[in-house]
Structures are given as C-alpha cells and as structure tokens.
PDB file of N, CA, C and O in Angstrom, chain B, residues numbered from 101:
ATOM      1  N   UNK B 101      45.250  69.692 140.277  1.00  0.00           N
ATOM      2  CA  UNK B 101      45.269  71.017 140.852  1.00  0.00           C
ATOM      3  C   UNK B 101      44.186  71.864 140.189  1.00  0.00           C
ATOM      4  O   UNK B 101      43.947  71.832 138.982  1.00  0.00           O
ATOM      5  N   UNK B 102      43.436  72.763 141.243  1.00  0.00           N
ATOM      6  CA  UNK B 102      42.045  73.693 140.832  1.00  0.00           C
ATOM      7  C   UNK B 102      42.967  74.866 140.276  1.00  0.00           C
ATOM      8  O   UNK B 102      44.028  75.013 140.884  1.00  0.00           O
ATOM      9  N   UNK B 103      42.706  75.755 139.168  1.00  0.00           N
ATOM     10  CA  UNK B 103      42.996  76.697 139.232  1.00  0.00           C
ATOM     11  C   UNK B 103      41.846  77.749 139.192  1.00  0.00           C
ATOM     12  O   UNK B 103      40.694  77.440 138.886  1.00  0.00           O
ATOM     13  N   UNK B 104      42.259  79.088 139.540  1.00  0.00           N
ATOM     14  CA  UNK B 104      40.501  80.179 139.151  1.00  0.00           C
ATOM     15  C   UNK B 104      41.887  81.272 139.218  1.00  0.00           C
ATOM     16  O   UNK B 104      42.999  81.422 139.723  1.00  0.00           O
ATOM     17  N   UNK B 105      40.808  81.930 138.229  1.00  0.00           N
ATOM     18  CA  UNK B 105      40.895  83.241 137.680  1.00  0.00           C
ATOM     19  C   UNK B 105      40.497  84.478 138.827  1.00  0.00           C
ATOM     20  O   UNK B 105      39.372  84.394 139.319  1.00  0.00           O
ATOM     21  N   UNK B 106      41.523  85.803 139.339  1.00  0.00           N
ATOM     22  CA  UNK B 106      40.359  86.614 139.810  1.00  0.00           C
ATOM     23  C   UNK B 106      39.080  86.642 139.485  1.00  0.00           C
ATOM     24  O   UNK B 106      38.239  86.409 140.354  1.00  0.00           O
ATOM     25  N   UNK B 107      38.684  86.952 138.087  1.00  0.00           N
ATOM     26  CA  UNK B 107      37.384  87.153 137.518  1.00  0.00           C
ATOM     27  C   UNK B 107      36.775  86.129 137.923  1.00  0.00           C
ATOM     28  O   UNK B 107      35.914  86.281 138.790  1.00  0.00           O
ATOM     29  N   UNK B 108      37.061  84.816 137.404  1.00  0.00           N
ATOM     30  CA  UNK B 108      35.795  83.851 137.766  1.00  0.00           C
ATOM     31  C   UNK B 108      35.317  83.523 139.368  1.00  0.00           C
ATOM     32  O   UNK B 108      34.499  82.678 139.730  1.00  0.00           O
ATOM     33  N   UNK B 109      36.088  84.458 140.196  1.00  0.00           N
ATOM     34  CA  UNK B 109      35.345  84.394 141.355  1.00  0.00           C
ATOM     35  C   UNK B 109      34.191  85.387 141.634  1.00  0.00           C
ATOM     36  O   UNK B 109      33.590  85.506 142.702  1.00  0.00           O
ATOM     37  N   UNK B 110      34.017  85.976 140.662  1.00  0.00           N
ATOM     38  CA  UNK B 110      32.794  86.576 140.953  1.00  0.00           C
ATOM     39  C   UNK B 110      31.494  85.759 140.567  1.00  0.00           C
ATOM     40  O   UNK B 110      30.393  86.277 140.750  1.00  0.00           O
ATOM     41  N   UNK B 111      31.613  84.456 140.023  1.00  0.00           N
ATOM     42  CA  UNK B 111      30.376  83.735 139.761  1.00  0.00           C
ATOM     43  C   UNK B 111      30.481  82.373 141.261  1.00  0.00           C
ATOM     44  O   UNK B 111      29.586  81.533 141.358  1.00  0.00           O
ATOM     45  N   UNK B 112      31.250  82.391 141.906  1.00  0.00           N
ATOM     46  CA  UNK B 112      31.368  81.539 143.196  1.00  0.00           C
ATOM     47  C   UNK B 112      30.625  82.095 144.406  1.00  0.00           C
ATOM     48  O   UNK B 112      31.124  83.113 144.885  1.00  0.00           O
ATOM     49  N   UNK B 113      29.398  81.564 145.058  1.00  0.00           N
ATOM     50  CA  UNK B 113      28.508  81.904 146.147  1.00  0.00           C
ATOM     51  C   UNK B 113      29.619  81.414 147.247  1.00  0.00           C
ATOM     52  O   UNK B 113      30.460  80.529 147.087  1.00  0.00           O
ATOM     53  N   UNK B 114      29.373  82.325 148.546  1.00  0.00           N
ATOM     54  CA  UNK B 114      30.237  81.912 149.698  1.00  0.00           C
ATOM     55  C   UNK B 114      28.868  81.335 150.930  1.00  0.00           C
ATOM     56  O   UNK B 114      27.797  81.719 151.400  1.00  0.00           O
ATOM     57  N   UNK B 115      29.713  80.319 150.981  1.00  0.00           N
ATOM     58  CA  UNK B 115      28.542  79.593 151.944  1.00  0.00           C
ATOM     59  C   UNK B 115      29.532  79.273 153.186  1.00  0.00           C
ATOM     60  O   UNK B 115      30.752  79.140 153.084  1.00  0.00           O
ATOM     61  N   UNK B 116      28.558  79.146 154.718  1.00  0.00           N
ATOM     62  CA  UNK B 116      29.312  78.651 155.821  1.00  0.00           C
ATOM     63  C   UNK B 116      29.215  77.389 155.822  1.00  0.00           C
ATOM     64  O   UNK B 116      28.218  76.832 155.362  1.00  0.00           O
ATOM     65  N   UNK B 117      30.453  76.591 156.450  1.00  0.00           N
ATOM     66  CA  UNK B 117      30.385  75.030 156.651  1.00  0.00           C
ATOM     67  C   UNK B 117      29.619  74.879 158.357  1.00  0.00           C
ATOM     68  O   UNK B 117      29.436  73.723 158.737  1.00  0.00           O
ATOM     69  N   UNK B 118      29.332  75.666 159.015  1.00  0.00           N
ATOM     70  CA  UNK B 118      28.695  75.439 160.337  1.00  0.00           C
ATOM     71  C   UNK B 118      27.202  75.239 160.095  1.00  0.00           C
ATOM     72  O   UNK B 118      26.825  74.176 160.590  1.00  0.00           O
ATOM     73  N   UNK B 119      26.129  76.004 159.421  1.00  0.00           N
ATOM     74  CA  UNK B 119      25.071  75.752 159.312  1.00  0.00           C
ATOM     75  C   UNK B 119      24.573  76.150 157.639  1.00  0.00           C
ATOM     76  O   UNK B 119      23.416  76.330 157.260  1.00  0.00           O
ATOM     77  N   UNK B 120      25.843  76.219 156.802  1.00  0.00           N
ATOM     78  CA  UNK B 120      25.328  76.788 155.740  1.00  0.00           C
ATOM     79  C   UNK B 120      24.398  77.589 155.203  1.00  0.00           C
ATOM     80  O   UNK B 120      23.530  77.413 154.347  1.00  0.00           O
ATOM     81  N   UNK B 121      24.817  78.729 156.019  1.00  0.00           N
ATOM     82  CA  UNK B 121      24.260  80.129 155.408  1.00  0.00           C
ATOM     83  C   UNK B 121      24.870  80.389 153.982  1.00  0.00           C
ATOM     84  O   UNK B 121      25.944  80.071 153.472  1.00  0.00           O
ATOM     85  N   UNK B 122      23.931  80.988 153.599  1.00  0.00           N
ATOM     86  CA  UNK B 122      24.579  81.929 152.104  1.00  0.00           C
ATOM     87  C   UNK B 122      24.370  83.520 152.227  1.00  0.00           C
ATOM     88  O   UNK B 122      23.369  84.182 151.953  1.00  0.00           O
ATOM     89  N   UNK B 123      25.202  83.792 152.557  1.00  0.00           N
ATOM     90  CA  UNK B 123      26.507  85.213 152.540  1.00  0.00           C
ATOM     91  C   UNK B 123      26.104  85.896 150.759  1.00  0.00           C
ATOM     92  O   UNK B 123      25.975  87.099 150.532  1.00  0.00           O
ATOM     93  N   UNK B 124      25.992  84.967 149.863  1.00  0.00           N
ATOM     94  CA  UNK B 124      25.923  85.830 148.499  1.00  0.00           C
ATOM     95  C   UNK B 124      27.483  85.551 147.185  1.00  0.00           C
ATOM     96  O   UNK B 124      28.258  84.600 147.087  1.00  0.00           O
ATOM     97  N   UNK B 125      27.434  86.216 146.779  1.00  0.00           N
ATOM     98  CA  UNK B 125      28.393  86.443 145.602  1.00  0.00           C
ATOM     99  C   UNK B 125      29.925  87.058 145.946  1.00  0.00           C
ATOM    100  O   UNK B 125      29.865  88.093 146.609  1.00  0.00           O
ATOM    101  N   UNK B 126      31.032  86.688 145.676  1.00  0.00           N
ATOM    102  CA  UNK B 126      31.617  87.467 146.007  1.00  0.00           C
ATOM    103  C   UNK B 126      31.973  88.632 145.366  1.00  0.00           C
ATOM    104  O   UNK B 126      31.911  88.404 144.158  1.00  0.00           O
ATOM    105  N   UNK B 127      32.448  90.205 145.653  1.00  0.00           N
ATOM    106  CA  UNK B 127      31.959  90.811 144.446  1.00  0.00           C
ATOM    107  C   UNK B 127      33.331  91.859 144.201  1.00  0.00           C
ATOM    108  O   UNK B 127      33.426  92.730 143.336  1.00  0.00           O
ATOM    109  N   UNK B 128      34.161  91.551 145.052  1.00  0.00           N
ATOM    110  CA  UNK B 128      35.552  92.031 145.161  1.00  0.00           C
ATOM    111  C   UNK B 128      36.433  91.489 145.829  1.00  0.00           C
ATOM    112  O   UNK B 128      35.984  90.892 146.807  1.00  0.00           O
ATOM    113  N   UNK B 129      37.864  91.434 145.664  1.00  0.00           N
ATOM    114  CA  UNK B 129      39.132  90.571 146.562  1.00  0.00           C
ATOM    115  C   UNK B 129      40.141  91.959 146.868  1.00  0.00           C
ATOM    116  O   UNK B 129      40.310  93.060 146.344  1.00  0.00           O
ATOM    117  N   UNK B 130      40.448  91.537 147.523  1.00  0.00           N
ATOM    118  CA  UNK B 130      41.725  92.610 148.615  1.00  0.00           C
ATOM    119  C   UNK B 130      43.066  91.616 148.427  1.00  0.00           C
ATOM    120  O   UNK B 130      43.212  90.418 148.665  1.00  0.00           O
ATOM    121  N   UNK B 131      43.947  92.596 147.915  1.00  0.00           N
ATOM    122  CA  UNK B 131      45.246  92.035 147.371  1.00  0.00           C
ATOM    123  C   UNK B 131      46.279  93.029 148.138  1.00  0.00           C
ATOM    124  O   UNK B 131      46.209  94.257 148.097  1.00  0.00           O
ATOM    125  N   UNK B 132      47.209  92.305 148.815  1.00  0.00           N
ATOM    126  CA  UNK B 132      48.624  93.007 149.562  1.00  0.00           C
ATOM    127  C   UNK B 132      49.168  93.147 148.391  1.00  0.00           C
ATOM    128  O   UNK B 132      49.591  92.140 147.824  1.00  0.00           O
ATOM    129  N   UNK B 133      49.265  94.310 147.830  1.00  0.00           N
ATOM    130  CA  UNK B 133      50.196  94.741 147.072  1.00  0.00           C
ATOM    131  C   UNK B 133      52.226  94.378 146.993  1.00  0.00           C
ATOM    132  O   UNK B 133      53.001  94.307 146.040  1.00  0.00           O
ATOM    133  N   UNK B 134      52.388  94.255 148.265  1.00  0.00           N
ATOM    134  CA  UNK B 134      53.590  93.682 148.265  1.00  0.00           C
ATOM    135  C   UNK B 134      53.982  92.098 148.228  1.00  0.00           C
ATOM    136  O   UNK B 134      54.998  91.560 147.786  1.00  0.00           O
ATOM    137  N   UNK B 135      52.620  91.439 148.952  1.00  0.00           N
ATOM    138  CA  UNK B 135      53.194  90.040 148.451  1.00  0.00           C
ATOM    139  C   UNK B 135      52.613  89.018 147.487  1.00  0.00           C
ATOM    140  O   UNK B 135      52.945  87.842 147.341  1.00  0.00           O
ATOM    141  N   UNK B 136      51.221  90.057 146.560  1.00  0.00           N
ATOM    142  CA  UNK B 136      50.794  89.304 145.726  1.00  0.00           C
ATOM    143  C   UNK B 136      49.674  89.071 146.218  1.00  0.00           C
ATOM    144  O   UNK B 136      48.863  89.262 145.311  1.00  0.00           O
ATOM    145  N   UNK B 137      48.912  88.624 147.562  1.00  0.00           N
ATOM    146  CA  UNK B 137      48.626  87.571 147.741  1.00  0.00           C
ATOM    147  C   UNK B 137      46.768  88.067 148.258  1.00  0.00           C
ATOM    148  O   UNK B 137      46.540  89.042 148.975  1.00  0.00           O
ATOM    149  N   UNK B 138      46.019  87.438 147.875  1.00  0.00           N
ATOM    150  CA  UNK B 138      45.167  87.915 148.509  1.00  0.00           C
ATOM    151  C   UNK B 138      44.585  88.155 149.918  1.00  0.00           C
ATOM    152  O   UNK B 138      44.572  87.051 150.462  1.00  0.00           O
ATOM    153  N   UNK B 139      44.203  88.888 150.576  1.00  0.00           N
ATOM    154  CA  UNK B 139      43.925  89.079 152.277  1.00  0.00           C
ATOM    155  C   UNK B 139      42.258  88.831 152.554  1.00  0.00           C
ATOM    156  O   UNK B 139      41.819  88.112 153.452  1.00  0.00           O
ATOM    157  N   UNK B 140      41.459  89.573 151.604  1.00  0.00           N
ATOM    158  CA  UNK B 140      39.835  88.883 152.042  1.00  0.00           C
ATOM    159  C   UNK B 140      39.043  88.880 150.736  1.00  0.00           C
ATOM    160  O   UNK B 140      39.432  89.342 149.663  1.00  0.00           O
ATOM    161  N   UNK B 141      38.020  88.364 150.958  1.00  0.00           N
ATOM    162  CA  UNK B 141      37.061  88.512 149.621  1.00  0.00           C
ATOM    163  C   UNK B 141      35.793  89.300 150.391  1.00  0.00           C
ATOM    164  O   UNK B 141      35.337  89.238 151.533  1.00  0.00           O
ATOM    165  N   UNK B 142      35.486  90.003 149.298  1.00  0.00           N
ATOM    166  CA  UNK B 142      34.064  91.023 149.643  1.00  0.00           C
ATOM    167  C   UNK B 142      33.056  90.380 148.923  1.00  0.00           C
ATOM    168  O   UNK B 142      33.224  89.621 147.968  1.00  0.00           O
ATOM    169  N   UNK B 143      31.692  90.820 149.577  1.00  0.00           N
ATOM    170  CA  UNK B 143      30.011  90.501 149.438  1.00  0.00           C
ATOM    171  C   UNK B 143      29.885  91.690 149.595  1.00  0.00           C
ATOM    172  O   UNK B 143      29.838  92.034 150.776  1.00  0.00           O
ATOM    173  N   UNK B 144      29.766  92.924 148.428  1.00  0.00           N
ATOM    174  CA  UNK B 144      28.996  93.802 148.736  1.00  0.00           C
ATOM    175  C   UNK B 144      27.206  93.449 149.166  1.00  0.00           C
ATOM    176  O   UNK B 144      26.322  92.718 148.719  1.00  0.00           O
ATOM    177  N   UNK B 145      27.331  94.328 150.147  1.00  0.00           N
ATOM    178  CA  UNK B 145      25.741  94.385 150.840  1.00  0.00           C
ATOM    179  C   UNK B 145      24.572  94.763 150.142  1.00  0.00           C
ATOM    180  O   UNK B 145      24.503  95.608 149.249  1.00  0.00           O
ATOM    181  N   UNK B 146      23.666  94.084 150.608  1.00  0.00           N
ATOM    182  CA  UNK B 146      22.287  93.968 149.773  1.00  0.00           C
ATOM    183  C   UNK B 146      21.591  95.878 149.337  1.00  0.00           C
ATOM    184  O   UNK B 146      21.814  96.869 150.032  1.00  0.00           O
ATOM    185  N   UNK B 147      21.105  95.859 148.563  1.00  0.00           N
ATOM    186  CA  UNK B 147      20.276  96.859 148.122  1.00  0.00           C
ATOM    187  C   UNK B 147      19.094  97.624 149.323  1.00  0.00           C
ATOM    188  O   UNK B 147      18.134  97.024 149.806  1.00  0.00           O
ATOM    189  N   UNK B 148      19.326  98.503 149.502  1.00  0.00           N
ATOM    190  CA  UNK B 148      17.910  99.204 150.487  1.00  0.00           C
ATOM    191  C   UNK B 148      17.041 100.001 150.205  1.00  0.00           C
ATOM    192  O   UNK B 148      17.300 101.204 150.194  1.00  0.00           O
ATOM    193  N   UNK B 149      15.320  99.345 149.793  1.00  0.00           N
ATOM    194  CA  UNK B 149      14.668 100.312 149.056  1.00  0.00           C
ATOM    195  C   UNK B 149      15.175 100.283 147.315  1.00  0.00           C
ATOM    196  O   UNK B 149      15.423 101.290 146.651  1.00  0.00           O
ATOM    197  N   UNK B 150      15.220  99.328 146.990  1.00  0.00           N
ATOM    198  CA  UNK B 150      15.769  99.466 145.483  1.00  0.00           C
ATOM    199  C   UNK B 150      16.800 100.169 144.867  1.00  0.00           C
ATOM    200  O   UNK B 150      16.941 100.581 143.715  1.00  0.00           O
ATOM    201  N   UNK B 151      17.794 100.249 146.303  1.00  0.00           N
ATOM    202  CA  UNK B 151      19.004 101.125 146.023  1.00  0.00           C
ATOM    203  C   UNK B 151      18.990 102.140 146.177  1.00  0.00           C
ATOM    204  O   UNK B 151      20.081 102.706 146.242  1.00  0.00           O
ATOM    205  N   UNK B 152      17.356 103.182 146.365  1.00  0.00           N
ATOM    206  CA  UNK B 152      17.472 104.601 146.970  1.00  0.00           C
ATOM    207  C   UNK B 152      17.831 104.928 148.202  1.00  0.00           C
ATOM    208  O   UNK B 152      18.062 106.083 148.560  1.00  0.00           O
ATOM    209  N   UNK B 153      17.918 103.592 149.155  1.00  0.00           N
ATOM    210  CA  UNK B 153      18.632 104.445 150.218  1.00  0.00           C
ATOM    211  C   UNK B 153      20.240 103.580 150.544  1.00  0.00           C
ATOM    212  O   UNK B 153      20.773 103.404 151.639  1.00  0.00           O
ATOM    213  N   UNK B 154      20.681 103.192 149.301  1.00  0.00           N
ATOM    214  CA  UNK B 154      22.060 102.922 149.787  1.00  0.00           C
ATOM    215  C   UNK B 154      21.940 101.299 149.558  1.00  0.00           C
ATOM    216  O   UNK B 154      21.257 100.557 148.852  1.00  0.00           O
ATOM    217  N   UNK B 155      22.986 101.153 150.553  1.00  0.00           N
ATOM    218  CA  UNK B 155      23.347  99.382 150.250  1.00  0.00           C
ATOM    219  C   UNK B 155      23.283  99.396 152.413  1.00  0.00           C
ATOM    220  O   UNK B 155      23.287 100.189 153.354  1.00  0.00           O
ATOM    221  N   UNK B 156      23.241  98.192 152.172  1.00  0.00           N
ATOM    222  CA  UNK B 156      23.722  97.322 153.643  1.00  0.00           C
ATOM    223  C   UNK B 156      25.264  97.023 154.146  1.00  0.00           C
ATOM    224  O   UNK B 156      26.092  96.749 153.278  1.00  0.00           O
ATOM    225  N   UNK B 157      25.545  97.057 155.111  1.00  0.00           N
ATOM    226  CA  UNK B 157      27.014  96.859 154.571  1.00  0.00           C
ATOM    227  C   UNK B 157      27.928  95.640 153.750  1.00  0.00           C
ATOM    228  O   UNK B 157      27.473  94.499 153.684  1.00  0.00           O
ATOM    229  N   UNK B 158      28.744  95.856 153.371  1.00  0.00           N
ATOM    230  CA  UNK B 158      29.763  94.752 153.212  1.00  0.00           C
ATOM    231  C   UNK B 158      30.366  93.775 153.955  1.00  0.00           C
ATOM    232  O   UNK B 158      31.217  94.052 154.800  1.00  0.00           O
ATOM    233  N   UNK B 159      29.978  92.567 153.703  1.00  0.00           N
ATOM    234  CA  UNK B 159      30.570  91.667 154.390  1.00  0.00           C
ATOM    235  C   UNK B 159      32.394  91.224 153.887  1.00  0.00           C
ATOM    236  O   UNK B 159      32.833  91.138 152.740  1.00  0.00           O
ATOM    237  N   UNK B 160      33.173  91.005 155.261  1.00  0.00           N
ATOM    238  CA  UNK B 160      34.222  90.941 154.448  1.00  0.00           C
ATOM    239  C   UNK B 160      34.399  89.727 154.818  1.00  0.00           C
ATOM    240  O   UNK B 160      33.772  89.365 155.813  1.00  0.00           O
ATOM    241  N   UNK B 161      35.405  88.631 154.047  1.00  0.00           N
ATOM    242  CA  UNK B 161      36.095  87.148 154.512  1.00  0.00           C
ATOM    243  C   UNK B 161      37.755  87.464 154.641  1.00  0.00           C
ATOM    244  O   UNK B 161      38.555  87.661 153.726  1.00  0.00           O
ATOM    245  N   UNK B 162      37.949  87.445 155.849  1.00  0.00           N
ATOM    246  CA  UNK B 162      39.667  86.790 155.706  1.00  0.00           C
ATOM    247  C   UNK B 162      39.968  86.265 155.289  1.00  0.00           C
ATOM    248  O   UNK B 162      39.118  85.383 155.176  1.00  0.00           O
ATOM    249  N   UNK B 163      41.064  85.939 154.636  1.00  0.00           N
ATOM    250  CA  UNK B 163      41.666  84.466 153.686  1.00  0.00           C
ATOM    251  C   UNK B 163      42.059  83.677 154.971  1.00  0.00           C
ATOM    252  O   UNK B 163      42.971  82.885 154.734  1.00  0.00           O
ATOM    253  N   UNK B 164      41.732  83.671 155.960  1.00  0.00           N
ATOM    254  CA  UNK B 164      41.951  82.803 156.606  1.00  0.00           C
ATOM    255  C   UNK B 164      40.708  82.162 157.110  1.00  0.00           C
ATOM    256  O   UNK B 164      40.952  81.034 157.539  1.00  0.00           O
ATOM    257  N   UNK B 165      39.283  82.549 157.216  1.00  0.00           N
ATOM    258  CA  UNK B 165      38.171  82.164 157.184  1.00  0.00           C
ATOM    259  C   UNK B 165      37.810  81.055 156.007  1.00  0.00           C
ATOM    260  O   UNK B 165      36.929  80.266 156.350  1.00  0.00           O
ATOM    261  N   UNK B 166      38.333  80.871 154.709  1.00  0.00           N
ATOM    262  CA  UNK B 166      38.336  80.347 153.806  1.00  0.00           C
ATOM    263  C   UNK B 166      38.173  79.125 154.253  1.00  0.00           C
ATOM    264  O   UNK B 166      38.691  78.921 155.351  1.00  0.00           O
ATOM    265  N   UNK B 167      37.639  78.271 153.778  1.00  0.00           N
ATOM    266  CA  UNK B 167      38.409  76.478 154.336  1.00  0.00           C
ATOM    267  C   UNK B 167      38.438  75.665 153.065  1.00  0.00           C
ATOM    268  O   UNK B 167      39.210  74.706 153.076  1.00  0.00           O
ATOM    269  N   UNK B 168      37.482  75.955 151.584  1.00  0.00           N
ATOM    270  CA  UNK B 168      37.624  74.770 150.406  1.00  0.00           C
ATOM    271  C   UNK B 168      36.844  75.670 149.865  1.00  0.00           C
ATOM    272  O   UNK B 168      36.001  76.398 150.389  1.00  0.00           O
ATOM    273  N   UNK B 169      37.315  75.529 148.370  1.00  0.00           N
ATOM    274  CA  UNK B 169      36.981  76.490 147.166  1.00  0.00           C
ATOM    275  C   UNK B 169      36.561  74.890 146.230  1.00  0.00           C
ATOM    276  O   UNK B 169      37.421  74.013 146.157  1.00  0.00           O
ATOM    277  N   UNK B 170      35.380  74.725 145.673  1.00  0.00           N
ATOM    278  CA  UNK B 170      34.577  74.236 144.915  1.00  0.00           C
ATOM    279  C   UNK B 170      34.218  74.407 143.598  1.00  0.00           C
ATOM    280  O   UNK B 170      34.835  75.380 143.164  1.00  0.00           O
ATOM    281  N   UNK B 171      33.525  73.929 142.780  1.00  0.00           N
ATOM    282  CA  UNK B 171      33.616  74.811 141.388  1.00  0.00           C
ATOM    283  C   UNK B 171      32.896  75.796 141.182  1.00  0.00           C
ATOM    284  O   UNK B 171      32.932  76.440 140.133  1.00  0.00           O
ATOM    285  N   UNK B 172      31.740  76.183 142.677  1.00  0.00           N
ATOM    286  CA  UNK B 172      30.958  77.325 142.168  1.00  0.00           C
ATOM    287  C   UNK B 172      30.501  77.991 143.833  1.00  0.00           C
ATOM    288  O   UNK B 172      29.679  78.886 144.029  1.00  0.00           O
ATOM    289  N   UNK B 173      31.156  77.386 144.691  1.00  0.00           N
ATOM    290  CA  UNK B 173      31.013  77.781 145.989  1.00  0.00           C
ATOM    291  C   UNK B 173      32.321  77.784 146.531  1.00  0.00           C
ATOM    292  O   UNK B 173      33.223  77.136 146.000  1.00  0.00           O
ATOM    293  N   UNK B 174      32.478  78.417 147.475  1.00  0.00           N
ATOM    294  CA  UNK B 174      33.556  78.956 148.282  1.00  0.00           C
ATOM    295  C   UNK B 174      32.792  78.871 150.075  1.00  0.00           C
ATOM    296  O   UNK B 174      31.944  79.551 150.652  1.00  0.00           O
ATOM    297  N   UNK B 175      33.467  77.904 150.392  1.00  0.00           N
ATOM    298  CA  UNK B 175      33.092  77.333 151.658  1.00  0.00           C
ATOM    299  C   UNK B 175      33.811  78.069 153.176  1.00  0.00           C
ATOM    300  O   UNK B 175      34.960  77.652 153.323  1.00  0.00           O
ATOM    301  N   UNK B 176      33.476  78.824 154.038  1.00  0.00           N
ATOM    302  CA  UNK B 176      33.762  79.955 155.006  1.00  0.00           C
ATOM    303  C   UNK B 176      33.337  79.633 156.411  1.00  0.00           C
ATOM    304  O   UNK B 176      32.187  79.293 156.689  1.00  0.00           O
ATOM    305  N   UNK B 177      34.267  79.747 157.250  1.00  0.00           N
ATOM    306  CA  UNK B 177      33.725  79.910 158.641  1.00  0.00           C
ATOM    307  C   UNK B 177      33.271  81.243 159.173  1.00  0.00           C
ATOM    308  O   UNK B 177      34.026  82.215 159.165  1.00  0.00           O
ATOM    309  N   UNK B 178      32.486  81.273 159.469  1.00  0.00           N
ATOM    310  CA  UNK B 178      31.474  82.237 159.852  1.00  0.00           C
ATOM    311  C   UNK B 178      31.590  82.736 161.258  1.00  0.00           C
ATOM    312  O   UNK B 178      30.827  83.654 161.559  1.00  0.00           O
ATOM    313  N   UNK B 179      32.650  82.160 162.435  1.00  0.00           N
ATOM    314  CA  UNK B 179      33.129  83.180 163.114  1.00  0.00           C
ATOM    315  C   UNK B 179      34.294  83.794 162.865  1.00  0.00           C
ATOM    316  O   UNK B 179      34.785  84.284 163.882  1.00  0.00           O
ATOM    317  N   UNK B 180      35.246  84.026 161.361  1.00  0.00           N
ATOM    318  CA  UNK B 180      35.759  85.066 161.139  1.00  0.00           C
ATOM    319  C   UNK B 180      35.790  86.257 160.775  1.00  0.00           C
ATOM    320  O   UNK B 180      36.719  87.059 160.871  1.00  0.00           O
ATOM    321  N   UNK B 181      34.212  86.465 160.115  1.00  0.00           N
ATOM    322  CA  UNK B 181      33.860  87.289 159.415  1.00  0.00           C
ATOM    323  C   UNK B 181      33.106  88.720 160.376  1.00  0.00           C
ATOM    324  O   UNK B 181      32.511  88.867 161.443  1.00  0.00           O
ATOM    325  N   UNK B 182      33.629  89.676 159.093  1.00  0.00           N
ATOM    326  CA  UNK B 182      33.412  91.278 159.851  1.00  0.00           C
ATOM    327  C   UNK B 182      32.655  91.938 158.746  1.00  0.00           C
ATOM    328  O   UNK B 182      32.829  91.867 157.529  1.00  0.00           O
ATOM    329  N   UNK B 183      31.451  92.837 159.708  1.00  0.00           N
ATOM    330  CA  UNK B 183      30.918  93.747 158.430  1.00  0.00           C
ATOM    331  C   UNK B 183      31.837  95.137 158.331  1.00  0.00           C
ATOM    332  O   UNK B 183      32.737  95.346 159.144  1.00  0.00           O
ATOM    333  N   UNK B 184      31.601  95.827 157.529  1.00  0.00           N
ATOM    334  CA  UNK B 184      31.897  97.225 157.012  1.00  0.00           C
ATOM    335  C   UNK B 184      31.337  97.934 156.344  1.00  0.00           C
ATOM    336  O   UNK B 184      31.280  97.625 155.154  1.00  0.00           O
ATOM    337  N   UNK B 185      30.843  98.871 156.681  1.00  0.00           N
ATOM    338  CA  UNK B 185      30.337 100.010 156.263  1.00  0.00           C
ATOM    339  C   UNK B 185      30.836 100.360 154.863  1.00  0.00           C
ATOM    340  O   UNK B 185      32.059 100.486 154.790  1.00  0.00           O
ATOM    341  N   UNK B 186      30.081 100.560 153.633  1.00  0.00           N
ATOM    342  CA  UNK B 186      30.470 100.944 152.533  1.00  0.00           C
ATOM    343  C   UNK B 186      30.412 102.474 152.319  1.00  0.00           C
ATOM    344  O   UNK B 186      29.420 103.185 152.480  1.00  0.00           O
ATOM    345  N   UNK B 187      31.774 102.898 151.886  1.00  0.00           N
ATOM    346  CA  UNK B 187      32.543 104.421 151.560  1.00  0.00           C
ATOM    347  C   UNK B 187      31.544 104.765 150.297  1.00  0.00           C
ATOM    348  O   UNK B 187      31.492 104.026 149.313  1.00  0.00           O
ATOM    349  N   UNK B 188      30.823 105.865 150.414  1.00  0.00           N
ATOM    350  CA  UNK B 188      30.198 106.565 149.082  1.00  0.00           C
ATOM    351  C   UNK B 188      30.922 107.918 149.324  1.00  0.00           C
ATOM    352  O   UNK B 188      30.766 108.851 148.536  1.00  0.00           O
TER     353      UNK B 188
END
C-alpha cells in the first residue's frame, strides 16, 4: 500500500493519460470538511508578465478525474477538468 502525505503532494506533477499533457504542480487540495475526504486538487495558474498582471486561472481536478497516483506524478483525465478564475 502507497501512502502520501497532504504536503508531499505538492512535489507530484499532474499529467493526462489521453495525450499526456502536463497541467503542472499541484499546489492546493479541497477537503469536505464533513467527510474528511478530499474533492479536487488545484494547479494554481501560470504567472502573467512576471506576476504584474496577475496569474492565469486555476486549473481544478475532481477526485474523480484522478485515475493512478505514482511516486512523483498524478495521472488525470482531462475531460473532467474545469478552470477558475483566481479570487484576489
């Protein structure tokens, strides 16, 4: 059995199993407070202009987009995924 740490998923790249894109780092997780459990992992969005004009948005993953967690990649189907606009 794999185990991981919240933390050490921030050193795991999320890649698609359809044509293997790389999506990036993951750089936050979304947790249901009532059942523990996690609901998506975040890719905050790339830098614009060296960060003076903001970020790109956030990509989010469903935990159901997920399909196999690796020792340094996290493997995703890529028609579940939604962007979002990041709150400043």
């Amino acid at each position: 059995m794999m185990r991981c740490r919240v933390s050490e998923l921030r050193y795991k790249e999320i890649i698609d199993v359809a044509d293997g894109s790389r999506y990036g780092f993951v750089g936050d997780v979304e947790v249901d407070l009532e059942t523990g459990q996690v609901t998506q992992l975040i890719v905050p969005g790339r830098l614009r202009l060296f960060g003076l004009l903001g970020r790109w948005e956030d990509t989010l993953f469903p935990w159901s987009s997920v399909r196999r967690f690796g020792a340094d990649t996290i493997l995703v189907e890529r028609g579940l995924l939604r962007q979002e606009r990041r709150r400043e």
